[in-house]
PDB file of C-alpha atoms in Angstrom:
ATOM      1  CA  UNK H   1      23.473  -9.645   0.380  1.00 50.00           C
ATOM      2  CA  UNK H   2      25.739 -12.525   1.141  1.00 63.00           C
ATOM      3  CA  UNK H   3      25.131 -15.610   3.191  1.00 69.00           C
ATOM      4  CA  UNK H   4      22.778 -18.510   2.997  1.00 85.00           C
ATOM      5  CA  UNK H   5      19.293 -18.228   1.605  1.00 89.00           C
ATOM      6  CA  UNK H   6      17.878 -18.522   5.127  1.00 88.00           C
ATOM      7  CA  UNK H   7      20.033 -15.648   6.339  1.00 89.00           C
ATOM      8  CA  UNK H   8      19.133 -13.518   3.328  1.00 90.00           C
ATOM      9  CA  UNK H   9      15.430 -14.150   3.918  1.00 89.00           C
ATOM     10  CA  UNK H  10      15.782 -13.054   7.546  1.00 90.00           C
ATOM     11  CA  UNK H  11      17.762  -9.936   6.613  1.00 90.00           C
ATOM     12  CA  UNK H  12      15.297  -8.998   3.890  1.00 92.00           C
ATOM     13  CA  UNK H  13      12.300  -9.452   6.167  1.00 91.00           C
ATOM     14  CA  UNK H  14      13.906  -7.358   8.925  1.00 92.00           C
ATOM     15  CA  UNK H  15      14.799  -4.616   6.451  1.00 94.00           C
ATOM     16  CA  UNK H  16      11.272  -4.663   5.055  1.00 93.00           C
ATOM     17  CA  UNK H  17       9.812  -4.467   8.558  1.00 93.00           C
ATOM     18  CA  UNK H  18      11.947  -1.454   9.494  1.00 94.00           C
ATOM     19  CA  UNK H  19      11.162   0.329   6.220  1.00 96.00           C
ATOM     20  CA  UNK H  20       7.444  -0.353   6.655  1.00 94.00           C
ATOM     21  CA  UNK H  21       7.605   0.961  10.225  1.00 94.00           C
ATOM     22  CA  UNK H  22       9.338   4.118   8.974  1.00 96.00           C
ATOM     23  CA  UNK H  23       6.578   4.540   6.382  1.00 96.00           C
ATOM     24  CA  UNK H  24       3.972   4.198   9.140  1.00 95.00           C
ATOM     25  CA  UNK H  25       5.661   6.961  11.132  1.00 96.00           C
ATOM     26  CA  UNK H  26       5.801   9.210   8.041  1.00 96.00           C
ATOM     27  CA  UNK H  27       2.145   8.520   7.255  1.00 96.00           C
ATOM     28  CA  UNK H  28       1.144   9.261  10.837  1.00 95.00           C
ATOM     29  CA  UNK H  29       3.117  12.516  10.782  1.00 96.00           C
ATOM     30  CA  UNK H  30       1.476  13.521   7.495  1.00 95.00           C
ATOM     31  CA  UNK H  31      -1.943  12.918   9.035  1.00 94.00           C
ATOM     32  CA  UNK H  32      -1.324  15.700  11.553  1.00 91.00           C
ATOM     33  CA  UNK H  33      -1.277  18.254   8.733  1.00 92.00           C
ATOM     34  CA  UNK H  34      -4.685  17.198   7.448  1.00 94.00           C
ATOM     35  CA  UNK H  35      -8.062  18.580   8.435  1.00 93.00           C
ATOM     36  CA  UNK H  36      -9.705  16.504  11.182  1.00 90.00           C
ATOM     37  CA  UNK H  37     -12.275  14.789   8.902  1.00 86.00           C
ATOM     38  CA  UNK H  38      -9.535  13.447   6.620  1.00 88.00           C
ATOM     39  CA  UNK H  39      -7.092  12.597   9.371  1.00 94.00           C
ATOM     40  CA  UNK H  40      -8.782   9.376  10.549  1.00 93.00           C
ATOM     41  CA  UNK H  41      -8.472   7.633   7.175  1.00 93.00           C
ATOM     42  CA  UNK H  42      -4.766   8.416   6.984  1.00 95.00           C
ATOM     43  CA  UNK H  43      -4.199   7.346  10.586  1.00 95.00           C
ATOM     44  CA  UNK H  44      -5.956   4.059   9.797  1.00 94.00           C
ATOM     45  CA  UNK H  45      -3.539   3.557   6.896  1.00 95.00           C
ATOM     46  CA  UNK H  46      -0.595   4.256   9.214  1.00 95.00           C
ATOM     47  CA  UNK H  47      -1.958   1.729  11.679  1.00 92.00           C
ATOM     48  CA  UNK H  48      -2.192  -0.903   8.948  1.00 92.00           C
ATOM     49  CA  UNK H  49       1.378  -0.141   7.866  1.00 94.00           C
ATOM     50  CA  UNK H  50       2.477  -0.701  11.460  1.00 91.00           C
ATOM     51  CA  UNK H  51       0.655  -4.042  11.583  1.00 90.00           C
ATOM     52  CA  UNK H  52       2.305  -5.152   8.337  1.00 90.00           C
ATOM     53  CA  UNK H  53       5.712  -4.156   9.709  1.00 91.00           C
ATOM     54  CA  UNK H  54       5.184  -6.199  12.853  1.00 89.00           C
ATOM     55  CA  UNK H  55       4.001  -9.178  10.776  1.00 88.00           C
ATOM     56  CA  UNK H  56       7.118  -8.987   8.589  1.00 90.00           C
ATOM     57  CA  UNK H  57       9.265  -8.753  11.736  1.00 89.00           C
ATOM     58  CA  UNK H  58       7.622 -11.904  13.125  1.00 88.00           C
ATOM     59  CA  UNK H  59       8.578 -13.846   9.981  1.00 87.00           C
ATOM     60  CA  UNK H  60      12.169 -12.632  10.256  1.00 90.00           C
ATOM     61  CA  UNK H  61      12.284 -13.456  13.975  1.00 88.00           C
ATOM     62  CA  UNK H  62      11.134 -17.006  13.264  1.00 88.00           C
ATOM     63  CA  UNK H  63      13.757 -17.386  10.555  1.00 90.00           C
ATOM     64  CA  UNK H  64      16.529 -16.052  12.811  1.00 88.00           C
ATOM     65  CA  UNK H  65      15.496 -18.374  15.612  1.00 87.00           C
ATOM     66  CA  UNK H  66      15.692 -21.380  13.293  1.00 88.00           C
ATOM     67  CA  UNK H  67      19.060 -20.271  11.866  1.00 88.00           C
ATOM     68  CA  UNK H  68      20.487 -20.083  15.381  1.00 86.00           C
ATOM     69  CA  UNK H  69      19.112 -23.491  16.360  1.00 87.00           C
ATOM     70  CA  UNK H  70      20.424 -25.061  13.133  1.00 87.00           C
ATOM     71  CA  UNK H  71      23.860 -23.529  13.776  1.00 86.00           C
ATOM     72  CA  UNK H  72      23.952 -25.078  17.243  1.00 86.00           C
ATOM     73  CA  UNK H  73      23.608 -21.800  19.143  1.00 85.00           C
ATOM     74  CA  UNK H  74      20.138 -22.471  20.492  1.00 82.00           C
ATOM     75  CA  UNK H  75      17.067 -20.293  20.443  1.00 81.00           C
ATOM     76  CA  UNK H  76      17.339 -16.527  20.083  1.00 78.00           C
ATOM     77  CA  UNK H  77      14.001 -14.756  20.295  1.00 77.00           C
ATOM     78  CA  UNK H  78      13.646 -11.262  18.851  1.00 74.00           C
ATOM     79  CA  UNK H  79       9.868 -11.201  18.548  1.00 71.00           C
ATOM     80  CA  UNK H  80       7.833  -8.042  19.025  1.00 74.00           C
ATOM     81  CA  UNK H  81       4.977  -8.706  21.404  1.00 72.00           C
ATOM     82  CA  UNK H  82       2.169  -6.381  20.421  1.00 71.00           C
ATOM     83  CA  UNK H  83      -1.405  -7.081  21.452  1.00 69.00           C
ATOM     84  CA  UNK H  84      -4.219  -6.782  18.968  1.00 70.00           C
ATOM     85  CA  UNK H  85      -2.395  -7.831  15.812  1.00 69.00           C
ATOM     86  CA  UNK H  86      -3.586 -11.143  14.464  1.00 64.00           C
ATOM     87  CA  UNK H  87      -1.527 -13.387  12.233  1.00 62.00           C
ATOM     88  CA  UNK H  88       1.800 -12.932  13.987  1.00 65.00           C
ATOM     89  CA  UNK H  89       4.285 -15.731  14.185  1.00 61.00           C
ATOM     90  CA  UNK H  90       5.140 -16.148  17.844  1.00 64.00           C
ATOM     91  CA  UNK H  91       8.196 -17.443  19.603  1.00 64.00           C
ATOM     92  CA  UNK H  92       8.197 -20.756  21.350  1.00 66.00           C
ATOM     93  CA  UNK H  93       8.520 -21.081  25.095  1.00 65.00           C
ATOM     94  CA  UNK H  94      12.028 -22.558  25.025  1.00 61.00           C
ATOM     95  CA  UNK H  95      14.672 -20.587  26.941  1.00 60.00           C
ATOM     96  CA  UNK H  96      17.229 -18.521  25.071  1.00 63.00           C
ATOM     97  CA  UNK H  97      20.279 -20.522  24.032  1.00 64.00           C
ATOM     98  CA  UNK H  98      18.648 -23.935  24.314  1.00 66.00           C
ATOM     99  CA  UNK H  99      18.505 -26.274  21.345  1.00 67.00           C
ATOM    100  CA  UNK H 100      15.701 -28.424  19.855  1.00 59.00           C
TER     101      UNK H 100
END
């Protein structure tokens, strides 16, 4: 990676989120091959992987928003809005492109 620490943190968190989401899809697909009694535990693991991916994405989105504001380009929100996942960092209500 190259760039500032803030940029590298955002890139790393986005990459981690995408990789974790891919793992959730693979885990979910693997669950289909299991007998019904075993399937629910594996699907629960896939669901948790998805939640972790969305949490990592929210950290990266917050970092990217701050990088843009600090660079004078204003707010850029790339948050995933998914109900039912607690602990997410959420975007502010400021319009895209505005500073502060």
